[in-house]
Short mmCIF file of C-alpha atoms in Angstrom, two decimals:
data_model
loop_
_atom_site.label_atom_id
_atom_site.label_comp_id
_atom_site.label_asym_id
_atom_site.label_seq_id
_atom_site.Cartn_x
_atom_site.Cartn_y
_atom_site.Cartn_z
CA MET A 1 145.62 16.91 8.24
CA THR A 2 142.48 15.64 9.92
CA VAL A 3 142.19 18.94 11.80
CA LEU A 4 142.39 20.77 8.49
CA MET A 5 139.73 18.48 7.03
CA LYS A 6 137.47 19.06 10.03
CA ALA A 7 137.96 22.83 9.73
CA ALA A 8 137.12 22.67 6.05
CA MET A 9 133.99 20.63 6.79
CA LEU A 10 132.97 23.05 9.51
CA TRP A 11 133.46 25.99 7.15
CA LEU A 12 131.36 24.20 4.53
CA VAL A 13 128.55 23.56 7.02
CA VAL A 14 128.64 27.16 8.28
CA MET A 15 128.56 28.52 4.74
CA THR A 16 125.68 26.21 3.76
CA LEU A 17 123.66 27.22 6.81
CA GLY A 18 124.52 30.84 6.13
CA ALA A 19 123.21 30.48 2.60
CA CYS A 20 119.96 29.07 3.98
CA ALA A 21 119.75 31.91 6.48
CA SER A 22 120.13 34.47 3.72
CA ILE A 23 116.96 33.09 2.09
CA SER A 24 115.01 33.49 5.31
CA ASN A 25 116.15 37.13 5.52
CA GLU A 26 113.39 37.93 3.03
CA PRO A 27 110.47 39.60 4.78
CA LEU A 28 108.05 36.95 6.06
CA ARG A 29 104.63 37.24 4.47
CA GLN A 30 101.66 35.49 5.94
CA LEU A 31 99.69 34.45 2.87
CA PRO A 32 95.95 33.89 3.27
CA SER A 33 94.61 30.33 3.46
CA ASP A 34 92.23 29.01 0.78
CA ALA A 35 89.26 29.55 3.11
CA GLU A 36 90.30 33.16 3.77
CA VAL A 37 90.73 33.77 0.04
CA GLU A 38 87.31 32.31 -0.68
CA GLN A 39 85.72 34.45 2.04
CA TYR A 40 87.35 37.57 0.62
CA ASN A 41 86.39 36.70 -2.97
CA ALA A 42 82.75 36.28 -1.94
CA SER A 43 82.55 39.97 -0.99
CA VAL A 44 84.36 41.67 -3.87
CA PRO A 45 83.67 42.06 -7.62
CA PRO A 46 85.25 39.44 -9.94
CA ASP A 47 88.04 41.82 -11.00
CA GLU A 48 89.33 42.04 -7.45
CA HIS A 49 89.32 38.27 -6.81
CA ILE A 50 92.51 36.68 -5.52
CA VAL A 51 93.86 33.34 -6.75
CA CYS A 52 96.37 31.40 -4.65
CA ARG A 53 98.13 28.25 -5.76
CA MET A 54 101.38 26.32 -5.37
CA GLU A 55 103.96 27.24 -8.00
CA ARG A 56 107.55 26.24 -8.73
CA SER A 57 109.79 29.18 -9.53
CA VAL A 58 112.51 28.98 -12.20
CA ARG A 59 115.40 28.82 -9.69
CA SER A 60 113.88 26.21 -7.35
CA ASN A 61 112.03 22.92 -7.55
CA ILE A 62 110.29 23.51 -4.23
CA PRO A 63 106.68 24.60 -4.76
CA ARG A 64 105.73 27.83 -2.99
CA ARG A 65 102.35 29.35 -2.41
CA VAL A 66 101.76 32.38 -4.59
CA CYS A 67 98.72 34.69 -4.48
CA ARG A 68 97.73 37.10 -7.23
CA TYR A 69 94.84 39.33 -8.20
CA VAL A 70 92.80 37.96 -11.11
CA LYS A 71 93.07 41.43 -12.68
CA ASP A 72 96.89 41.27 -12.55
CA ILE A 73 96.93 37.77 -14.06
CA ALA A 74 94.71 38.95 -16.91
CA GLU A 75 96.83 42.08 -17.50
CA THR A 76 100.11 40.16 -17.40
CA SER A 77 98.93 37.50 -19.82
CA ALA A 78 97.55 40.18 -22.17
CA PHE A 79 100.92 41.96 -22.01
CA HIS A 80 102.80 38.73 -22.75
CA ARG A 81 100.52 37.90 -25.65
CA GLU A 82 101.12 41.36 -27.08
CA GLN A 83 104.91 41.03 -26.69
CA LEU A 84 104.85 37.61 -28.36
CA ARG A 85 102.76 38.98 -31.20
CA ARG A 86 105.31 41.82 -31.75
CA VAL A 87 108.25 39.40 -31.72
CA LEU A 88 106.60 37.05 -34.16
CA GLN A 89 105.66 39.85 -36.58
CA MET B 1 30.07 94.01 18.68
CA TRP B 2 31.35 90.55 17.84
CA THR B 3 30.98 88.23 20.76
CA HIS B 4 31.85 84.53 21.20
CA ARG B 5 28.27 83.63 20.33
CA SER B 6 28.39 85.55 17.04
CA TYR B 7 31.69 83.85 16.09
CA CYS B 8 30.09 80.48 16.76
CA LEU B 9 27.00 81.30 14.67
CA ALA B 10 29.18 82.51 11.79
CA GLY B 11 31.14 79.25 11.95
CA LEU B 12 27.99 77.13 11.85
CA LEU B 13 26.64 79.13 8.92
CA SER B 14 29.79 78.68 6.89
CA CYS B 15 29.70 74.91 7.62
CA ILE B 16 26.13 74.67 6.30
CA LEU B 17 27.00 76.72 3.21
CA LEU B 18 30.04 74.59 2.42
CA SER B 19 28.27 71.26 2.94
CA GLY B 20 25.43 72.26 0.61
CA PRO B 21 27.18 71.72 -2.73
CA LEU B 22 28.76 68.47 -1.43
CA SER B 23 25.36 67.06 -0.54
CA ALA B 24 24.15 67.96 -3.98
CA GLN B 25 27.16 66.20 -5.46
CA SER B 26 26.41 63.09 -3.37
CA ALA B 27 22.91 63.03 -4.74
CA ALA B 28 24.18 63.30 -8.29
CA PHE B 29 26.80 60.51 -7.81
CA PRO B 30 25.40 58.01 -5.32
CA ASP B 31 28.57 55.79 -5.46
CA ALA B 32 30.69 58.66 -4.13
CA ALA B 33 28.62 58.67 -0.98
CA ASN B 34 29.73 55.13 -0.25
CA ALA B 35 33.42 55.88 -0.83
CA GLY B 36 34.19 54.95 2.76
CA THR B 37 33.03 51.38 2.19
CA TRP B 38 35.03 50.76 -0.99
CA PRO B 39 37.51 47.91 -0.63
CA ASN B 40 40.99 49.39 -0.26
CA ALA B 41 43.28 47.63 -2.73
CA TYR B 42 46.27 48.46 -0.51
CA ALA B 43 44.76 47.60 2.86
CA ASP B 44 47.50 46.06 5.01
CA ILE B 45 45.41 42.98 5.73
CA ARG B 46 45.35 42.08 2.03
CA ALA B 47 49.06 41.19 2.05
CA GLY B 48 48.43 38.29 4.45
CA GLN B 49 45.41 37.10 2.48
CA LEU B 50 47.33 37.18 -0.80
CA LEU B 51 50.24 35.36 0.79
CA GLU B 52 47.91 32.65 2.05
CA SER B 53 46.28 32.14 -1.33
CA ALA B 54 49.69 32.15 -3.08
CA THR B 55 50.94 29.41 -0.75
CA ALA B 56 47.89 27.30 -1.59
CA LEU B 57 48.40 27.94 -5.32
CA LEU B 58 52.06 26.94 -5.09
CA GLU B 59 51.13 23.71 -3.32
CA SER B 60 48.69 22.90 -6.11
CA ALA B 61 51.42 23.60 -8.70
CA GLN B 62 49.77 26.77 -10.09
CA ALA B 63 53.00 28.72 -10.09
CA ASN B 64 51.90 31.45 -12.51
CA ALA B 65 48.78 32.36 -10.49
CA ALA B 66 50.87 32.26 -7.30
CA GLN B 67 53.38 34.63 -8.88
CA GLN B 68 50.65 37.21 -9.65
CA ALA B 69 49.28 37.03 -6.11
CA LEU B 70 52.76 37.40 -4.63
CA LEU B 71 53.62 40.42 -6.79
CA GLU B 72 50.41 42.03 -5.56
CA ALA B 73 51.21 41.17 -1.94
CA LEU B 74 54.64 42.75 -2.31
CA GLN B 75 53.08 45.91 -3.71
CA VAL B 76 50.69 46.13 -0.74
CA ILE B 77 53.61 45.77 1.70
CA ARG B 78 55.65 48.43 -0.11
CA VAL B 79 52.73 50.89 -0.09
CA ASN B 80 52.09 50.40 3.62
CA HIS B 81 55.58 49.91 5.02
CA GLY B 82 58.12 51.16 2.48
CA LEU B 83 60.48 49.77 -0.11
CA ARG B 84 63.00 48.28 2.33
CA ASP B 85 60.59 46.66 4.75
CA HIS B 86 61.60 43.18 5.93
CA ARG B 87 58.00 41.91 5.67
CA GLN B 88 58.78 41.46 1.96
CA ILE B 89 61.17 38.61 2.70
CA GLN B 90 58.56 35.85 3.01
CA PRO B 91 56.56 36.71 -0.13
CA LEU B 92 59.83 37.29 -2.00
CA ALA B 93 61.04 33.79 -1.08
CA LEU B 94 57.76 32.32 -2.35
CA LEU B 95 57.93 34.46 -5.48
CA ILE B 96 61.43 33.16 -6.26
CA GLU B 97 60.14 29.64 -5.61
CA SER B 98 57.26 30.17 -8.07
CA LEU B 99 59.69 31.46 -10.72
CA PHE B 100 61.90 28.40 -10.23
CA GLN B 101 58.86 26.18 -10.73
CA GLN B 102 58.16 27.94 -14.04
CA GLY B 103 61.79 27.73 -15.12
CA ARG B 104 61.99 31.53 -15.40
CA TRP B 105 65.60 31.77 -14.27
CA ASP B 106 66.25 35.34 -15.51
CA SER B 107 63.25 36.74 -13.63
CA ALA B 108 64.29 34.72 -10.59
CA ASP B 109 67.75 36.34 -10.76
CA ASP B 110 66.15 39.81 -10.61
CA GLN B 111 64.08 38.86 -7.58
CA ILE B 112 67.11 37.24 -5.91
CA ALA B 113 69.03 40.51 -6.32
CA TYR B 114 66.08 42.42 -4.83
CA PHE B 115 65.83 39.91 -1.96
CA GLN B 116 69.50 40.49 -1.14
CA TRP B 117 69.04 44.26 -1.28
CA VAL B 118 66.09 44.15 1.13
CA ASN B 119 67.86 41.69 3.42
CA ASN B 120 71.07 43.74 3.48
CA ALA B 121 69.05 46.87 4.30
CA ASN B 122 67.71 44.93 7.26
CA GLN B 123 71.17 43.98 8.57
CA ALA B 124 71.68 46.99 10.83
CA LEU B 125 68.06 47.11 12.04
CA ASP B 126 67.32 43.49 12.90
CA PHE B 127 70.34 41.19 12.75
CA PRO B 128 68.52 37.91 13.61
CA ALA B 129 66.01 38.66 10.81
CA TYR B 130 68.95 39.31 8.46
CA LEU B 131 70.41 35.89 9.36
CA ARG B 132 67.05 34.17 8.78
CA GLY B 133 66.74 35.93 5.42
CA SER B 134 70.25 34.86 4.41
CA GLN B 135 69.51 31.27 5.34
CA THR B 136 66.27 31.28 3.34
CA LEU B 137 68.00 32.70 0.28
CA ALA B 138 70.98 30.32 0.53
CA ASP B 139 68.53 27.38 0.70
CA LEU B 140 66.67 28.72 -2.34
CA LEU B 141 69.91 29.04 -4.30
CA LEU B 142 70.88 25.48 -3.39
CA GLU B 143 67.46 24.28 -4.45
CA ALA B 144 67.91 26.00 -7.82
CA SER B 145 71.35 24.44 -8.21
CA ALA B 146 69.83 20.97 -7.75
CA ASP B 147 67.17 21.44 -10.41
CA PRO B 148 68.08 19.32 -13.46
CA ALA B 149 66.17 21.77 -15.67
CA ASN B 150 68.37 24.68 -14.60
CA PRO B 151 70.89 25.53 -17.34
CA GLN B 152 73.24 27.21 -14.82
CA ALA B 153 73.09 24.83 -11.89
CA VAL B 154 76.71 25.31 -10.83
CA ARG B 155 76.42 29.10 -10.78
CA TYR B 156 73.67 28.82 -8.17
CA LEU B 157 75.82 26.55 -6.01
CA VAL B 158 78.65 29.10 -6.13
CA ALA B 159 76.13 31.88 -5.37
CA ALA B 160 74.84 29.96 -2.32
CA ARG B 161 78.39 29.44 -1.05
CA ASN B 162 79.28 33.11 -1.57
CA LEU B 163 76.15 34.18 0.29
CA ASN B 164 77.11 31.89 3.20
CA TRP B 165 80.57 33.49 3.24
CA ARG B 166 79.16 37.01 3.19
CA THR B 167 76.91 36.13 6.12
CA ILE B 168 79.94 34.80 8.00
CA THR B 169 81.74 38.08 7.30
CA ALA B 170 78.72 40.02 8.59
CA ILE B 171 78.64 37.93 11.80
CA GLU B 172 82.39 38.41 12.31
CA GLN B 173 82.06 42.17 11.89
CA ARG B 174 79.19 42.38 14.34
CA LEU B 175 79.92 39.69 16.93
CA GLY B 176 83.60 38.87 16.41
CA ARG B 177 85.48 35.88 14.99
CA HIS B 178 84.87 33.61 17.97
CA ASP B 179 81.12 33.73 18.41
CA GLN B 180 79.47 30.29 18.44
CA ILE B 181 76.74 31.53 16.12
CA LEU B 182 79.35 31.15 13.38
CA ALA B 183 79.46 27.35 13.74
CA PRO B 184 76.37 26.39 11.66
CA TRP B 185 77.33 28.92 8.97
CA LEU B 186 80.84 27.58 8.71
CA TYR B 187 79.40 24.06 8.44
CA ARG B 188 77.14 25.22 5.61
CA VAL B 189 80.27 26.22 3.67
CA VAL B 190 81.81 22.81 4.46
CA LEU B 191 78.70 21.15 2.96
CA ASN B 192 78.89 23.46 -0.07
CA HIS B 193 82.39 22.14 -0.70
CA TYR B 194 81.17 18.58 -0.35
CA GLN B 195 78.46 19.34 -2.92
CA GLN B 196 81.06 20.94 -5.18
CA SER B 197 83.30 17.89 -4.90
CA ALA B 198 80.34 15.68 -5.94
CA LEU B 199 80.04 17.78 -9.09
CA ILE B 200 83.76 17.69 -9.83
CA ARG B 201 83.87 13.91 -9.57
CA ARG B 202 81.24 13.69 -12.30
CA ARG B 203 82.68 12.95 -15.68
CA GLY B 204 82.79 15.93 -18.00
CA LEU B 205 83.31 18.63 -15.42
CA THR B 206 86.82 19.96 -15.73
CA SER B 207 86.69 23.36 -14.13
CA PHE B 208 84.63 25.95 -12.40
CA SER B 209 85.33 28.71 -14.88
CA PHE B 210 82.49 30.72 -16.25
CA HIS B 211 83.21 32.82 -19.30
CA SER B 212 80.83 35.16 -21.01
CA ASP B 213 80.44 35.23 -24.78
CA ALA B 214 82.58 38.34 -24.76
CA ASP B 215 86.24 38.19 -23.82
CA ALA B 216 85.62 39.20 -20.22
CA LEU B 217 86.01 36.81 -17.33
CA VAL B 218 82.71 36.63 -15.51
CA ASN B 219 83.52 34.58 -12.47
CA GLY B 220 86.00 32.04 -11.23
CA PHE B 221 89.24 30.65 -12.57
CA ARG B 222 90.41 27.41 -14.00
CA LEU B 223 91.99 24.68 -11.93
CA SER B 224 92.51 21.00 -12.55
CA ASN B 225 90.01 18.56 -11.02
CA ASN B 226 92.55 17.28 -8.52
CA GLU B 227 93.62 20.77 -7.53
CA THR B 228 90.00 21.81 -6.97
CA LEU B 229 89.21 18.68 -4.97
CA GLU B 230 92.33 19.24 -2.89
CA MET B 231 91.26 22.83 -2.27
CA SER B 232 87.74 21.80 -1.25
CA PHE B 233 89.14 19.19 1.12
CA GLY B 234 91.58 21.73 2.63
CA ILE B 235 88.90 24.38 3.14
CA GLY B 236 86.55 21.86 4.78
CA GLU B 237 89.33 20.63 7.05
CA GLU B 238 90.28 24.17 8.06
CA LEU B 239 86.69 25.19 8.75
CA LEU B 240 85.96 22.10 10.86
CA GLU B 241 89.06 22.87 12.93
CA ARG B 242 87.81 26.42 13.31
CA ILE B 243 84.39 25.15 14.43
CA GLU B 244 86.05 22.97 17.08
CA ALA B 245 87.96 26.01 18.37
CA LEU B 246 84.66 27.86 18.84
CA PHE B 247 83.77 25.55 21.75
CA PRO B 248 86.64 25.78 24.25
CA GLY B 249 86.00 23.74 27.39
CA GLN B 250 82.86 22.11 25.93
CA SER B 251 84.11 18.54 25.69
CA LEU B 252 80.96 16.97 24.19
CA GLN B 253 80.67 19.58 21.47
CA GLN B 254 84.38 19.34 20.66
CA ALA B 255 84.15 15.53 20.49
CA LEU B 256 81.22 15.73 18.08
CA VAL B 257 83.11 18.14 15.82
CA ARG B 258 86.12 15.76 15.97
CA LEU B 259 83.77 13.00 14.79
CA GLN B 260 82.72 15.16 11.86
CA GLN B 261 86.38 15.91 11.10
CA ALA B 262 86.92 12.15 10.88
CA ASP B 263 83.90 11.87 8.56
CA TRP B 264 85.43 14.57 6.33
CA GLN B 265 88.70 12.60 6.03
CA GLN B 266 86.74 9.42 5.30
CA ILE B 267 84.72 11.10 2.54
CA PHE B 268 87.91 12.19 0.78
CA GLY B 269 89.41 8.70 1.04
CA ARG B 270 92.00 9.49 3.75
CA ARG B 271 91.23 6.39 5.75
CA THR B 272 94.31 6.35 8.00
CA GLU B 273 93.74 9.92 9.13
CA ALA B 274 90.03 9.20 9.49
CA ARG B 275 90.72 6.15 11.67
CA GLN B 276 92.95 8.23 14.00
CA LEU B 277 90.34 10.95 14.31
CA TYR B 278 87.53 8.42 14.96
CA GLU B 279 89.59 6.96 17.78
CA GLN B 280 90.22 10.44 19.19
CA ALA B 281 86.50 11.25 18.95
CA TYR B 282 85.65 8.00 20.72
CA ALA B 283 88.05 8.80 23.57
CA MET B 284 86.78 12.38 23.83
CA LEU B 285 83.15 11.21 23.93
CA GLN B 286 84.10 8.72 26.66
CA GLN B 287 85.74 11.51 28.68
CA SER B 288 82.74 13.76 28.27
CA GLY B 289 80.79 11.35 30.46
CA LEU B 290 78.63 9.58 27.91
CA ASP B 291 77.24 6.18 28.80
CA GLN B 292 79.66 3.49 27.53
CA GLN B 293 76.88 1.25 26.25
CA ARG B 294 75.33 4.06 24.24
CA LEU B 295 78.72 4.99 22.85
CA GLU B 296 79.41 1.42 21.70
CA ALA B 297 75.97 1.21 20.13
CA PHE B 298 76.50 4.49 18.34
CA PHE B 299 79.82 3.49 16.81
CA ASN B 300 78.46 0.13 15.74
CA GLN B 301 75.47 1.60 13.96
CA PRO B 302 75.93 2.29 10.27
CA ALA B 303 75.52 5.95 9.40
CA LEU B 304 75.59 7.98 6.22
CA ILE B 305 78.14 10.78 6.15
CA PRO B 306 78.48 13.72 6.12
CA ALA B 307 75.67 14.73 8.47
CA THR B 308 73.42 17.34 6.87
CA GLN B 309 73.77 19.49 10.00
CA LEU B 310 76.40 20.21 12.60
CA LEU B 311 75.89 17.65 15.39
CA GLY B 312 74.69 19.13 18.68
CA GLU B 313 74.31 15.79 20.46
CA LEU B 314 75.02 12.13 19.79
CA PRO B 315 72.40 11.18 17.19
CA ASP B 316 70.22 8.08 17.37
CA TYR B 317 70.09 6.25 14.09
CA GLY B 318 67.28 3.85 13.24
CA PRO B 319 67.81 0.15 12.51
CA ALA B 320 67.75 0.79 8.76
CA LEU B 321 69.66 3.41 6.82
CA GLU B 322 67.42 6.08 5.36
CA PHE B 323 68.55 8.01 2.32
CA HIS B 324 66.51 10.59 0.48
CA ALA B 325 68.43 11.46 -2.67
CA TRP B 326 68.71 15.15 -3.32
CA SER B 327 69.07 15.51 -7.07
CA PRO B 328 70.35 13.63 -10.11
CA LEU B 329 72.95 16.41 -10.41
CA TYR B 330 74.37 15.56 -6.98
CA PRO B 331 74.43 11.76 -6.89
CA GLY B 332 75.00 10.22 -3.47
CA LEU B 333 74.06 13.41 -1.62
CA GLU B 334 71.24 13.60 0.87
CA GLN B 335 68.41 16.13 0.54
CA GLN B 336 69.72 19.40 1.97
CA THR B 337 66.65 21.54 2.02
CA ALA B 338 62.99 20.97 2.64
CA LEU B 339 61.87 24.14 0.92
CA ARG B 340 60.28 22.43 -2.02
CA GLY B 341 57.93 19.66 -0.96
CA PRO B 342 58.35 16.45 -2.91
CA ASN B 343 55.71 15.90 -5.56
CA PRO B 344 54.06 12.52 -4.76
CA ALA B 345 53.56 11.88 -8.47
CA MET B 346 57.32 11.93 -8.97
CA HIS B 347 58.20 9.92 -5.90
CA SER B 348 59.94 6.56 -6.14
CA GLN B 349 61.38 4.39 -3.40
CA ALA B 350 63.25 1.16 -2.90
CA GLU B 351 64.49 -1.13 -0.17
CA LEU B 352 67.79 -2.81 -0.65
CA THR B 353 70.42 -4.68 1.29
CA LEU B 354 74.18 -4.24 1.04
CA ASP B 355 77.46 -5.14 2.71
CA LEU B 356 79.73 -2.60 4.44
CA HIS B 357 83.47 -3.25 4.66
CA SER B 358 85.81 -1.99 7.36
CA ASP B 359 87.24 0.64 4.99
CA GLY B 360 83.76 2.11 4.50
CA SER B 361 83.27 0.68 0.99
CA LEU B 362 79.95 -0.85 -0.05
CA ASP B 363 79.15 -3.79 -2.28
CA ASN B 364 76.70 -6.60 -3.00
CA LEU B 365 73.69 -4.33 -3.56
CA ARG B 366 70.47 -6.31 -3.76
CA PHE B 367 67.07 -4.74 -4.46
CA GLU B 368 64.24 -6.15 -2.39
CA ASN B 369 61.44 -4.04 -3.73
CA ILE B 370 61.26 -0.98 -5.90
CA GLU B 371 58.41 1.33 -6.74
CA PRO B 372 57.64 2.15 -9.51
CA GLU B 373 59.19 -0.79 -11.37
CA SER B 374 61.25 0.86 -14.07
CA ALA B 375 64.68 0.14 -15.47
CA ALA B 376 65.58 3.86 -15.42
CA VAL B 377 64.54 4.28 -11.79
CA LYS B 378 66.43 1.13 -10.78
CA GLU B 379 69.56 2.31 -12.57
CA GLU B 380 69.37 5.72 -10.87
CA MET B 381 68.84 4.06 -7.48
CA ARG B 382 71.89 1.85 -8.03
CA ARG B 383 73.97 4.85 -9.08
CA GLN B 384 72.93 6.79 -5.98
CA ALA B 385 73.48 3.87 -3.60
CA GLN B 386 76.97 3.11 -4.94
CA LEU B 387 78.09 6.67 -4.24
CA LEU B 388 77.02 6.71 -0.60
CA THR B 389 79.68 7.07 2.07
CA LEU B 390 79.21 5.30 5.39
CA ARG B 391 81.05 5.71 8.66
CA PRO B 392 83.29 2.64 8.98
CA PRO B 393 82.97 0.25 11.95
CA LEU B 394 85.35 0.78 14.85
CA PRO B 395 88.36 -1.55 15.25
CA GLY B 396 87.23 -4.62 17.14
CA ALA B 397 83.82 -4.64 15.46
CA ALA B 398 83.02 -7.10 12.69
CA GLN B 399 85.15 -6.28 9.62
CA ILE B 400 82.24 -6.75 7.25
CA ARG B 401 78.66 -5.93 8.12
CA LYS B 402 76.45 -8.01 5.94
CA ASP B 403 72.89 -7.36 4.88
CA LEU B 404 72.55 -3.76 5.99
CA ARG B 405 69.12 -2.49 5.09
CA LEU B 406 68.84 0.75 3.16
CA ARG B 407 65.63 2.63 2.37
CA LEU B 408 66.25 4.85 -0.59
CA SER B 409 63.82 7.39 -2.01
CA LEU B 410 63.94 9.83 -4.89
CA SER B 411 61.61 12.79 -5.30
CA GLY B 412 61.36 15.12 -8.24
CA PHE B 413 63.49 12.97 -10.53
CA TYR B 414 60.90 13.54 -13.22
CA HIS B 415 63.26 13.21 -16.17
CA LEU B 416 63.78 9.56 -15.31
CA GLN B 417 60.38 8.52 -16.55
CA SER B 418 61.00 9.77 -20.08
CA SER B 419 64.68 9.78 -20.84
CA PRO B 420 67.37 9.23 -18.22
CA LEU B 421 70.14 10.29 -20.59
CA GLN B 422 68.92 13.89 -20.57
CA LEU B 423 70.10 14.20 -16.99
CA ALA B 424 73.78 13.93 -17.76
CA ASP B 425 73.45 16.08 -20.86
CA SER B 426 71.75 18.98 -19.12
CA ALA B 427 74.13 18.74 -16.20
CA ASN B 428 77.26 19.02 -18.29
CA GLN B 429 76.18 21.72 -20.70
CA GLU B 430 77.82 24.78 -19.23
CA GLU B 431 80.79 23.37 -17.40
CA GLN B 432 82.68 22.52 -20.54
CA PRO B 433 85.32 25.23 -20.90
#
């Protein structure tokens, strides 16, 4: 019985670690630091600026650093506003 | 037969014939005969003379006359040396200065853009001159950002920081990422973030977003105060670590940067981390072979932080703290630039005593004398003094240092005489989102 319990526990641990490993299978991206972002932004027009900040995604409570172009943020929010306006009409 | 002699005679004859009408013309217009002695409006030497007179005019607060002389000097340089010549840098800096004095911010923006164009053109030809030009312009932008009459003070601070970054990028492209020449430039960005944090802490400033009247985003993005402060702290910390890495094997220089890293933590209220770094800096300075007595004396002297420059050697502080306030827009910050000389008519100073606690906090401010005696000046002095950050005493030293003497001076705080409330109002105008 105890052997069975131990085997079950071991399986649980292996599966849990495996689940963690599957997350780390995503390609590793080295995001720029705030200083690097600021240095880059100083040399490009405002449209091409990058904004990085910590964000919590829907499926996790762990904040992750996300970087986006200001242009993309503006376009996405304009798109969402338009969609909302259509739905509410 | 035409011989050499006949050719020569024919030549002489034609010379006489041609000069005849000219001589007649000279007689008819006597001024034309003296054309060689006319003053040349574009003689190269005039540029220096105009520059000299413009400097004198600026010192005597005749900014408009100085501006005219400088525009003329620039024209002389362009005529003699071309549109991109680096000799324009000095008169351009003075011209921008004269426009600041007149409050002509739009015209100053045009000249700043031209300054950058000339300086960038110079980058490939004379890199040290390019660096000097960048430093001059960054100082000018900072000076503009500290002017209480400037309606876009924050924009100039951001412009100064961006210029410092672009210069760093230029150095990296030319000399690589590990050249020690980067160190003072990286420290300038650290100070820019300290200045920015002083603005953020002021009530009323909620973001660094700048929006135009149209729908378009002009510059920046919106973050909460805490997020922005956190970002400024993080960038300063990262850059100071990078500066330390620029001096491998130079124990004294690394120890001094470690000391400034500790100061950075102390400024942002991270006292435990600051304490650890101070202890590390102390040990590193000891190992670098500094005299123990001098080291003890240094750490027991009160000092205002952050230092306005990257430390190259262990500084000697005087018996009294000296603080020259920079601007009412940046309370608690020391004068960063000496470009604009203080106007003696607007100068006020005070001597006061205070107590310093082991955590670096100050209290028990007592004015000993103040000049001129004015409630507004006294209030501003108190506000400035309360925002100062001092390096805390080392463990083992007295936990409270009583009766520290502080000499505090303000220059150019001209609004104080009439209405001190205008300061806060003008400072907060554009930052409201």
